[in-house]
Amino acid sequence: MRVLIVNGSPRAKGNSDLLCDAFLRGAQEAGHQVEKISLRDKVVHPCRACYACFQTGACVQKDDMADLLAKVEAAEVLVLASPTYFLTMSGQMKGFIDRLLPKWQGLSGKDAYIIVTGHDGRQGLRRNAEDLAAILENLGDSVRQIIWGERVWKKGEVLGTPAMEEAYQAGRHLGVR
Ligand SMILES: Cc1cc2nc3c(=O)[nH]c(=O)nc-3n(C[C@H](O)[C@H](O)[C@H](O)COP(=O)(O)O)c2cc1C
């Protein structure tokens, strides 16, 4: 399967990044075609709400999003990873999601996975995960699993927690029902 992992954390080698890598390793070992994208490396301007894309199918802004949107369209499995910022997803992740607008009716039917991180326990990360899940379901995708990187604050704290193995196993067992 074609798998696209999108990391919405600005921290290189941070907790979300490490969980994405564990998922990626599992999926690669299972023979899938996997690509990981870190939004921190991309230029994605905020949606301008001009609605030109409703006429043309493309955004008027010339940044990295056209390329990202093509990758999202092509993916059979979509993994969204985000740290929890003030109870929900990072601004980077939300900005990316808003820019899905040109193709929002053509992104259904994917298997979706969610990776959330945060210093709180699961209850504090719940809104982040639920917001991402609601968006994916609204697009017509099926959320297969949420990976909870809970009680991790500093860079790398997720290493050695059960979430690492959960992310690896989720990647390893993609498509298995
Ligand atoms: C602006 C900001 C807001 C945050 N808000 C929360 C929060 O509401 N709940 C929480 O559990 N952690 C919060 N955190 C902590 C991060 O979610 C936590 O450090 C996480 O591990 C970061 O993931 P990363 O290493 O992938 O960047 C916040 C961090 C920042 C920078």
mmCIF file with all atom_site columns, N, CA and C in Angstrom, residues 117-176:
data_model
loop_
_atom_site.group_PDB
_atom_site.id
_atom_site.type_symbol
_atom_site.label_atom_id
_atom_site.label_alt_id
_atom_site.label_comp_id
_atom_site.label_asym_id
_atom_site.label_entity_id
_atom_site.label_seq_id
_atom_site.pdbx_PDB_ins_code
_atom_site.Cartn_x
_atom_site.Cartn_y
_atom_site.Cartn_z
_atom_site.occupancy
_atom_site.B_iso_or_equiv
_atom_site.pdbx_formal_charge
_atom_site.auth_seq_id
_atom_site.auth_comp_id
_atom_site.auth_asym_id
_atom_site.auth_atom_id
_atom_site.pdbx_PDB_model_num
ATOM 1   N N  . THR A 1 117 ? 0.824   13.502 20.611 1.00 0.00 ? 117 THR A N  1
ATOM 2   C CA . THR A 1 117 ? 1.780   13.557 21.723 1.00 0.00 ? 117 THR A CA 1
ATOM 3   C C  . THR A 1 117 ? 1.425   14.724 22.625 1.00 0.00 ? 117 THR A C  1
ATOM 4   N N  . GLY A 1 118 ? 1.934   14.679 23.842 1.00 0.00 ? 118 GLY A N  1
ATOM 5   C CA . GLY A 1 118 ? 1.685   15.778 24.779 1.00 0.00 ? 118 GLY A CA 1
ATOM 6   C C  . GLY A 1 118 ? 2.151   15.420 26.169 1.00 0.00 ? 118 GLY A C  1
ATOM 7   N N  . HIS A 1 119 ? 2.336   16.437 27.013 1.00 0.00 ? 119 HIS A N  1
ATOM 8   C CA . HIS A 1 119 ? 2.810   16.157 28.379 1.00 0.00 ? 119 HIS A CA 1
ATOM 9   C C  . HIS A 1 119 ? 1.698   15.633 29.275 1.00 0.00 ? 119 HIS A C  1
ATOM 10  N N  . ASP A 1 120 ? 0.455   15.847 28.855 1.00 0.00 ? 120 ASP A N  1
ATOM 11  C CA . ASP A 1 120 ? -0.680  15.355 29.650 1.00 0.00 ? 120 ASP A CA 1
ATOM 12  C C  . ASP A 1 120 ? -0.893  13.857 29.443 1.00 0.00 ? 120 ASP A C  1
ATOM 13  N N  . GLY A 1 121 ? -1.748  13.307 30.276 1.00 0.00 ? 121 GLY A N  1
ATOM 14  C CA . GLY A 1 121 ? -2.217  11.944 30.070 1.00 0.00 ? 121 GLY A CA 1
ATOM 15  C C  . GLY A 1 121 ? -3.253  11.932 28.953 1.00 0.00 ? 121 GLY A C  1
ATOM 16  N N  . ARG A 1 122 ? -3.786  10.753 28.701 1.00 0.00 ? 122 ARG A N  1
ATOM 17  C CA . ARG A 1 122 ? -4.674  10.562 27.556 1.00 0.00 ? 122 ARG A CA 1
ATOM 18  C C  . ARG A 1 122 ? -5.857  11.531 27.541 1.00 0.00 ? 122 ARG A C  1
ATOM 19  N N  . GLN A 1 123 ? -6.380  11.819 28.731 1.00 0.00 ? 123 GLN A N  1
ATOM 20  C CA . GLN A 1 123 ? -7.536  12.710 28.808 1.00 0.00 ? 123 GLN A CA 1
ATOM 21  C C  . GLN A 1 123 ? -7.209  14.089 28.224 1.00 0.00 ? 123 GLN A C  1
ATOM 22  N N  . GLY A 1 124 ? -5.989  14.549 28.488 1.00 0.00 ? 124 GLY A N  1
ATOM 23  C CA . GLY A 1 124 ? -5.572  15.861 27.986 1.00 0.00 ? 124 GLY A CA 1
ATOM 24  C C  . GLY A 1 124 ? -5.274  15.880 26.491 1.00 0.00 ? 124 GLY A C  1
ATOM 25  N N  . LEU A 1 125 ? -5.027  14.699 25.940 1.00 0.00 ? 125 LEU A N  1
ATOM 26  C CA . LEU A 1 125 ? -4.713  14.597 24.506 1.00 0.00 ? 125 LEU A CA 1
ATOM 27  C C  . LEU A 1 125 ? -5.945  14.254 23.675 1.00 0.00 ? 125 LEU A C  1
ATOM 28  N N  . ARG A 1 126 ? -7.046  13.992 24.387 1.00 0.00 ? 126 ARG A N  1
ATOM 29  C CA . ARG A 1 126 ? -8.231  13.461 23.731 1.00 0.00 ? 126 ARG A CA 1
ATOM 30  C C  . ARG A 1 126 ? -8.799  14.409 22.675 1.00 0.00 ? 126 ARG A C  1
ATOM 31  N N  . ARG A 1 127 ? -8.841  15.693 23.004 1.00 0.00 ? 127 ARG A N  1
ATOM 32  C CA . ARG A 1 127 ? -9.426  16.638 22.049 1.00 0.00 ? 127 ARG A CA 1
ATOM 33  C C  . ARG A 1 127 ? -8.603  16.685 20.749 1.00 0.00 ? 127 ARG A C  1
ATOM 34  N N  . ASN A 1 128 ? -7.289  16.675 20.906 1.00 0.00 ? 128 ASN A N  1
ATOM 35  C CA . ASN A 1 128 ? -6.415  16.665 19.727 1.00 0.00 ? 128 ASN A CA 1
ATOM 36  C C  . ASN A 1 128 ? -6.756  15.465 18.836 1.00 0.00 ? 128 ASN A C  1
ATOM 37  N N  . ALA A 1 129 ? -6.787  14.285 19.456 1.00 0.00 ? 129 ALA A N  1
ATOM 38  C CA . ALA A 1 129 ? -7.068  13.061 18.683 1.00 0.00 ? 129 ALA A CA 1
ATOM 39  C C  . ALA A 1 129 ? -8.476  13.097 18.087 1.00 0.00 ? 129 ALA A C  1
ATOM 40  N N  . GLU A 1 130 ? -9.430  13.575 18.879 1.00 0.00 ? 130 GLU A N  1
ATOM 41  C CA . GLU A 1 130 ? -10.818 13.581 18.389 1.00 0.00 ? 130 GLU A CA 1
ATOM 42  C C  . GLU A 1 130 ? -11.003 14.593 17.269 1.00 0.00 ? 130 GLU A C  1
ATOM 43  N N  . ASP A 1 131 ? -10.326 15.722 17.371 1.00 0.00 ? 131 ASP A N  1
ATOM 44  C CA . ASP A 1 131 ? -10.430 16.717 16.298 1.00 0.00 ? 131 ASP A CA 1
ATOM 45  C C  . ASP A 1 131 ? -9.861  16.151 14.994 1.00 0.00 ? 131 ASP A C  1
ATOM 46  N N  . LEU A 1 132 ? -8.702  15.516 15.089 1.00 0.00 ? 132 LEU A N  1
ATOM 47  C CA . LEU A 1 132 ? -8.105  14.914 13.892 1.00 0.00 ? 132 LEU A CA 1
ATOM 48  C C  . LEU A 1 132 ? -9.003  13.806 13.337 1.00 0.00 ? 132 LEU A C  1
ATOM 49  N N  . ALA A 1 133 ? -9.554  13.002 14.234 1.00 0.00 ? 133 ALA A N  1
ATOM 50  C CA . ALA A 1 133 ? -10.425 11.901 13.795 1.00 0.00 ? 133 ALA A CA 1
ATOM 51  C C  . ALA A 1 133 ? -11.681 12.453 13.109 1.00 0.00 ? 133 ALA A C  1
ATOM 52  N N  . ALA A 1 134 ? -12.268 13.489 13.672 1.00 0.00 ? 134 ALA A N  1
ATOM 53  C CA . ALA A 1 134 ? -13.487 14.067 13.083 1.00 0.00 ? 134 ALA A CA 1
ATOM 54  C C  . ALA A 1 134 ? -13.199 14.616 11.687 1.00 0.00 ? 134 ALA A C  1
ATOM 55  N N  . ILE A 1 135 ? -12.048 15.233 11.522 1.00 0.00 ? 135 ILE A N  1
ATOM 56  C CA . ILE A 1 135 ? -11.679 15.790 10.212 1.00 0.00 ? 135 ILE A CA 1
ATOM 57  C C  . ILE A 1 135 ? -11.488 14.663 9.198  1.00 0.00 ? 135 ILE A C  1
ATOM 58  N N  . LEU A 1 136 ? -10.764 13.618 9.601  1.00 0.00 ? 136 LEU A N  1
ATOM 59  C CA . LEU A 1 136 ? -10.518 12.497 8.686  1.00 0.00 ? 136 LEU A CA 1
ATOM 60  C C  . LEU A 1 136 ? -11.835 11.812 8.308  1.00 0.00 ? 136 LEU A C  1
ATOM 61  N N  . GLU A 1 137 ? -12.712 11.646 9.282  1.00 0.00 ? 137 GLU A N  1
ATOM 62  C CA . GLU A 1 137 ? -13.996 10.998 8.995  1.00 0.00 ? 137 GLU A CA 1
ATOM 63  C C  . GLU A 1 137 ? -14.853 11.883 8.104  1.00 0.00 ? 137 GLU A C  1
ATOM 64  N N  . ASN A 1 138 ? -14.773 13.179 8.320  1.00 0.00 ? 138 ASN A N  1
ATOM 65  C CA . ASN A 1 138 ? -15.501 14.128 7.475  1.00 0.00 ? 138 ASN A CA 1
ATOM 66  C C  . ASN A 1 138 ? -15.029 14.056 6.015  1.00 0.00 ? 138 ASN A C  1
ATOM 67  N N  . LEU A 1 139 ? -13.755 13.738 5.829  1.00 0.00 ? 139 LEU A N  1
ATOM 68  C CA . LEU A 1 139 ? -13.217 13.571 4.469  1.00 0.00 ? 139 LEU A CA 1
ATOM 69  C C  . LEU A 1 139 ? -13.651 12.231 3.866  1.00 0.00 ? 139 LEU A C  1
ATOM 70  N N  . GLY A 1 140 ? -14.187 11.359 4.716  1.00 0.00 ? 140 GLY A N  1
ATOM 71  C CA . GLY A 1 140 ? -14.624 10.048 4.237  1.00 0.00 ? 140 GLY A CA 1
ATOM 72  C C  . GLY A 1 140 ? -13.600 8.953  4.434  1.00 0.00 ? 140 GLY A C  1
ATOM 73  N N  . ASP A 1 141 ? -12.634 9.198  5.303  1.00 0.00 ? 141 ASP A N  1
ATOM 74  C CA . ASP A 1 141 ? -11.608 8.194  5.586  1.00 0.00 ? 141 ASP A CA 1
ATOM 75  C C  . ASP A 1 141 ? -11.957 7.427  6.870  1.00 0.00 ? 141 ASP A C  1
ATOM 76  N N  . SER A 1 142 ? -11.333 6.271  7.035  1.00 0.00 ? 142 SER A N  1
ATOM 77  C CA . SER A 1 142 ? -11.639 5.414  8.187  1.00 0.00 ? 142 SER A CA 1
ATOM 78  C C  . SER A 1 142 ? -10.475 5.422  9.164  1.00 0.00 ? 142 SER A C  1
ATOM 79  N N  . VAL A 1 143 ? -10.720 5.910  10.358 1.00 0.00 ? 143 VAL A N  1
ATOM 80  C CA . VAL A 1 143 ? -9.663  5.956  11.377 1.00 0.00 ? 143 VAL A CA 1
ATOM 81  C C  . VAL A 1 143 ? -9.519  4.559  11.974 1.00 0.00 ? 143 VAL A C  1
ATOM 82  N N  . ARG A 1 144 ? -8.360  3.952  11.741 1.00 0.00 ? 144 ARG A N  1
ATOM 83  C CA . ARG A 1 144 ? -8.116  2.578  12.185 1.00 0.00 ? 144 ARG A CA 1
ATOM 84  C C  . ARG A 1 144 ? -7.521  2.523  13.584 1.00 0.00 ? 144 ARG A C  1
ATOM 85  N N  . GLN A 1 145 ? -6.716  3.510  13.935 1.00 0.00 ? 145 GLN A N  1
ATOM 86  C CA . GLN A 1 145 ? -6.052  3.455  15.252 1.00 0.00 ? 145 GLN A CA 1
ATOM 87  C C  . GLN A 1 145 ? -5.529  4.835  15.647 1.00 0.00 ? 145 GLN A C  1
ATOM 88  N N  . ILE A 1 146 ? -5.574  5.074  16.945 1.00 0.00 ? 146 ILE A N  1
ATOM 89  C CA . ILE A 1 146 ? -4.958  6.279  17.504 1.00 0.00 ? 146 ILE A CA 1
ATOM 90  C C  . ILE A 1 146 ? -3.776  5.825  18.354 1.00 0.00 ? 146 ILE A C  1
ATOM 91  N N  . ILE A 1 147 ? -2.626  6.433  18.139 1.00 0.00 ? 147 ILE A N  1
ATOM 92  C CA . ILE A 1 147 ? -1.449  6.128  18.955 1.00 0.00 ? 147 ILE A CA 1
ATOM 93  C C  . ILE A 1 147 ? -1.234  7.290  19.905 1.00 0.00 ? 147 ILE A C  1
ATOM 94  N N  . TRP A 1 148 ? -1.254  6.977  21.191 1.00 0.00 ? 148 TRP A N  1
ATOM 95  C CA . TRP A 1 148 ? -1.233  8.003  22.230 1.00 0.00 ? 148 TRP A CA 1
ATOM 96  C C  . TRP A 1 148 ? 0.183   8.155  22.795 1.00 0.00 ? 148 TRP A C  1
ATOM 97  N N  . GLY A 1 149 ? 0.868   9.212  22.395 1.00 0.00 ? 149 GLY A N  1
ATOM 98  C CA . GLY A 1 149 ? 2.172   9.517  22.976 1.00 0.00 ? 149 GLY A CA 1
ATOM 99  C C  . GLY A 1 149 ? 1.964   10.394 24.200 1.00 0.00 ? 149 GLY A C  1
ATOM 100 N N  . GLU A 1 150 ? 1.484   9.758  25.252 1.00 0.00 ? 150 GLU A N  1
ATOM 101 C CA . GLU A 1 150 ? 1.073   10.534 26.438 1.00 0.00 ? 150 GLU A CA 1
ATOM 102 C C  . GLU A 1 150 ? 2.216   10.701 27.443 1.00 0.00 ? 150 GLU A C  1
ATOM 103 N N  . ARG A 1 151 ? 2.104   11.753 28.246 1.00 0.00 ? 151 ARG A N  1
ATOM 104 C CA . ARG A 1 151 ? 3.065   12.062 29.314 1.00 0.00 ? 151 ARG A CA 1
ATOM 105 C C  . ARG A 1 151 ? 4.491   12.195 28.780 1.00 0.00 ? 151 ARG A C  1
ATOM 106 N N  . VAL A 1 152 ? 4.608   12.826 27.610 1.00 0.00 ? 152 VAL A N  1
ATOM 107 C CA . VAL A 1 152 ? 5.944   13.104 27.063 1.00 0.00 ? 152 VAL A CA 1
ATOM 108 C C  . VAL A 1 152 ? 6.039   14.593 26.751 1.00 0.00 ? 152 VAL A C  1
ATOM 109 N N  . TRP A 1 153 ? 7.072   15.205 27.259 1.00 0.00 ? 153 TRP A N  1
ATOM 110 C CA . TRP A 1 153 ? 7.202   16.652 27.114 1.00 0.00 ? 153 TRP A CA 1
ATOM 111 C C  . TRP A 1 153 ? 8.495   17.000 26.378 1.00 0.00 ? 153 TRP A C  1
ATOM 112 N N  . LYS A 1 154 ? 9.637   16.598 26.976 1.00 0.00 ? 154 LYS A N  1
ATOM 113 C CA . LYS A 1 154 ? 10.910  16.941 26.345 1.00 0.00 ? 154 LYS A CA 1
ATOM 114 C C  . LYS A 1 154 ? 11.164  16.054 25.131 1.00 0.00 ? 154 LYS A C  1
ATOM 115 N N  . LYS A 1 155 ? 12.004  16.594 24.258 1.00 0.00 ? 155 LYS A N  1
ATOM 116 C CA . LYS A 1 155 ? 12.407  15.865 23.058 1.00 0.00 ? 155 LYS A CA 1
ATOM 117 C C  . LYS A 1 155 ? 12.895  14.460 23.409 1.00 0.00 ? 155 LYS A C  1
ATOM 118 N N  . GLY A 1 156 ? 12.368  13.463 22.776 1.00 0.00 ? 156 GLY A N  1
ATOM 119 C CA . GLY A 1 156 ? 12.880  12.101 22.944 1.00 0.00 ? 156 GLY A CA 1
ATOM 120 C C  . GLY A 1 156 ? 12.300  11.339 24.120 1.00 0.00 ? 156 GLY A C  1
ATOM 121 N N  . GLU A 1 157 ? 11.465  11.991 24.927 1.00 0.00 ? 157 GLU A N  1
ATOM 122 C CA . GLU A 1 157 ? 10.923  11.294 26.108 1.00 0.00 ? 157 GLU A CA 1
ATOM 123 C C  . GLU A 1 157 ? 10.053  10.094 25.753 1.00 0.00 ? 157 GLU A C  1
ATOM 124 N N  . VAL A 1 158 ? 9.577   10.065 24.513 1.00 0.00 ? 158 VAL A N  1
ATOM 125 C CA . VAL A 1 158 ? 8.689   8.963  24.109 1.00 0.00 ? 158 VAL A CA 1
ATOM 126 C C  . VAL A 1 158 ? 9.457   7.646  23.928 1.00 0.00 ? 158 VAL A C  1
ATOM 127 N N  . LEU A 1 159 ? 10.778  7.755  23.761 1.00 0.00 ? 159 LEU A N  1
ATOM 128 C CA . LEU A 1 159 ? 11.578  6.534  23.574 1.00 0.00 ? 159 LEU A CA 1
ATOM 129 C C  . LEU A 1 159 ? 11.407  5.618  24.787 1.00 0.00 ? 159 LEU A C  1
ATOM 130 N N  . GLY A 1 160 ? 11.158  4.369  24.543 1.00 0.00 ? 160 GLY A N  1
ATOM 131 C CA . GLY A 1 160 ? 11.008  3.407  25.638 1.00 0.00 ? 160 GLY A CA 1
ATOM 132 C C  . GLY A 1 160 ? 9.608   3.350  26.224 1.00 0.00 ? 160 GLY A C  1
ATOM 133 N N  . THR A 1 161 ? 8.690   4.167  25.744 1.00 0.00 ? 161 THR A N  1
ATOM 134 C CA . THR A 1 161 ? 7.301   4.081  26.228 1.00 0.00 ? 161 THR A CA 1
ATOM 135 C C  . THR A 1 161 ? 6.528   3.094  25.334 1.00 0.00 ? 161 THR A C  1
ATOM 136 N N  . PRO A 1 162 ? 5.392   2.602  25.826 1.00 0.00 ? 162 PRO A N  1
ATOM 137 C CA . PRO A 1 162 ? 4.614   1.638  25.016 1.00 0.00 ? 162 PRO A CA 1
ATOM 138 C C  . PRO A 1 162 ? 4.166   2.212  23.671 1.00 0.00 ? 162 PRO A C  1
ATOM 139 N N  . ALA A 1 163 ? 4.036   3.530  23.579 1.00 0.00 ? 163 ALA A N  1
ATOM 140 C CA . ALA A 1 163 ? 3.565   4.132  22.315 1.00 0.00 ? 163 ALA A CA 1
ATOM 141 C C  . ALA A 1 163 ? 4.511   3.822  21.158 1.00 0.00 ? 163 ALA A C  1
ATOM 142 N N  . MET A 1 164 ? 5.799   3.686  21.446 1.00 0.00 ? 164 MET A N  1
ATOM 143 C CA . MET A 1 164 ? 6.755   3.384  20.372 1.00 0.00 ? 164 MET A CA 1
ATOM 144 C C  . MET A 1 164 ? 6.450   2.032  19.733 1.00 0.00 ? 164 MET A C  1
ATOM 145 N N  . GLU A 1 165 ? 6.211   1.046  20.581 1.00 0.00 ? 165 GLU A N  1
ATOM 146 C CA . GLU A 1 165 ? 5.899   -0.296 20.078 1.00 0.00 ? 165 GLU A CA 1
ATOM 147 C C  . GLU A 1 165 ? 4.529   -0.295 19.373 1.00 0.00 ? 165 GLU A C  1
ATOM 148 N N  . GLU A 1 166 ? 3.583   0.472  19.939 1.00 0.00 ? 166 GLU A N  1
ATOM 149 C CA . GLU A 1 166 ? 2.246   0.555  19.312 1.00 0.00 ? 166 GLU A CA 1
ATOM 150 C C  . GLU A 1 166 ? 2.353   1.146  17.910 1.00 0.00 ? 166 GLU A C  1
ATOM 151 N N  . ALA A 1 167 ? 3.174   2.181  17.762 1.00 0.00 ? 167 ALA A N  1
ATOM 152 C CA . ALA A 1 167 ? 3.335   2.812  16.447 1.00 0.00 ? 167 ALA A CA 1
ATOM 153 C C  . ALA A 1 167 ? 3.988   1.831  15.478 1.00 0.00 ? 167 ALA A C  1
ATOM 154 N N  . TYR A 1 168 ? 5.013   1.141  15.947 1.00 0.00 ? 168 TYR A N  1
ATOM 155 C CA . TYR A 1 168 ? 5.699   0.148  15.102 1.00 0.00 ? 168 TYR A CA 1
ATOM 156 C C  . TYR A 1 168 ? 4.717   -0.945 14.658 1.00 0.00 ? 168 TYR A C  1
ATOM 157 N N  . GLN A 1 169 ? 3.959   -1.466 15.617 1.00 0.00 ? 169 GLN A N  1
ATOM 158 C CA . GLN A 1 169 ? 3.017   -2.556 15.308 1.00 0.00 ? 169 GLN A CA 1
ATOM 159 C C  . GLN A 1 169 ? 1.902   -2.089 14.387 1.00 0.00 ? 169 GLN A C  1
ATOM 160 N N  . ALA A 1 170 ? 1.462   -0.847 14.565 1.00 0.00 ? 170 ALA A N  1
ATOM 161 C CA . ALA A 1 170 ? 0.410   -0.313 13.678 1.00 0.00 ? 170 ALA A CA 1
ATOM 162 C C  . ALA A 1 170 ? 0.921   -0.300 12.239 1.00 0.00 ? 170 ALA A C  1
ATOM 163 N N  . GLY A 1 171 ? 2.163   0.142  12.048 1.00 0.00 ? 171 GLY A N  1
ATOM 164 C CA . GLY A 1 171 ? 2.749   0.144  10.708 1.00 0.00 ? 171 GLY A CA 1
ATOM 165 C C  . GLY A 1 171 ? 2.938   -1.269 10.176 1.00 0.00 ? 171 GLY A C  1
ATOM 166 N N  . ARG A 1 172 ? 3.368   -2.143 11.050 1.00 0.00 ? 172 ARG A N  1
ATOM 167 C CA . ARG A 1 172 ? 3.659   -3.542 10.685 1.00 0.00 ? 172 ARG A CA 1
ATOM 168 C C  . ARG A 1 172 ? 2.402   -4.268 10.228 1.00 0.00 ? 172 ARG A C  1
ATOM 169 N N  . HIS A 1 173 ? 1.252   -3.882 10.789 1.00 0.00 ? 173 HIS A N  1
ATOM 170 C CA . HIS A 1 173 ? 0.018   -4.627 10.509 1.00 0.00 ? 173 HIS A CA 1
ATOM 171 C C  . HIS A 1 173 ? -0.982  -3.838 9.672  1.00 0.00 ? 173 HIS A C  1
ATOM 172 N N  . LEU A 1 174 ? -0.503  -2.913 8.899  1.00 0.00 ? 174 LEU A N  1
ATOM 173 C CA . LEU A 1 174 ? -1.382  -2.144 8.009  1.00 0.00 ? 174 LEU A CA 1
ATOM 174 C C  . LEU A 1 174 ? -2.198  -3.082 7.135  1.00 0.00 ? 174 LEU A C  1
ATOM 175 N N  . GLY A 1 175 ? -3.469  -2.765 7.008  1.00 0.00 ? 175 GLY A N  1
ATOM 176 C CA . GLY A 1 175 ? -4.305  -3.538 6.089  1.00 0.00 ? 175 GLY A CA 1
ATOM 177 C C  . GLY A 1 175 ? -4.790  -4.849 6.657  1.00 0.00 ? 175 GLY A C  1
ATOM 178 N N  . VAL A 1 176 ? -4.271  -5.241 7.835  1.00 0.00 ? 176 VAL A N  1
ATOM 179 C CA . VAL A 1 176 ? -4.706  -6.493 8.469  1.00 0.00 ? 176 VAL A CA 1
ATOM 180 C C  . VAL A 1 176 ? -5.934  -6.186 9.309  1.00 0.00 ? 176 VAL A C  1
#
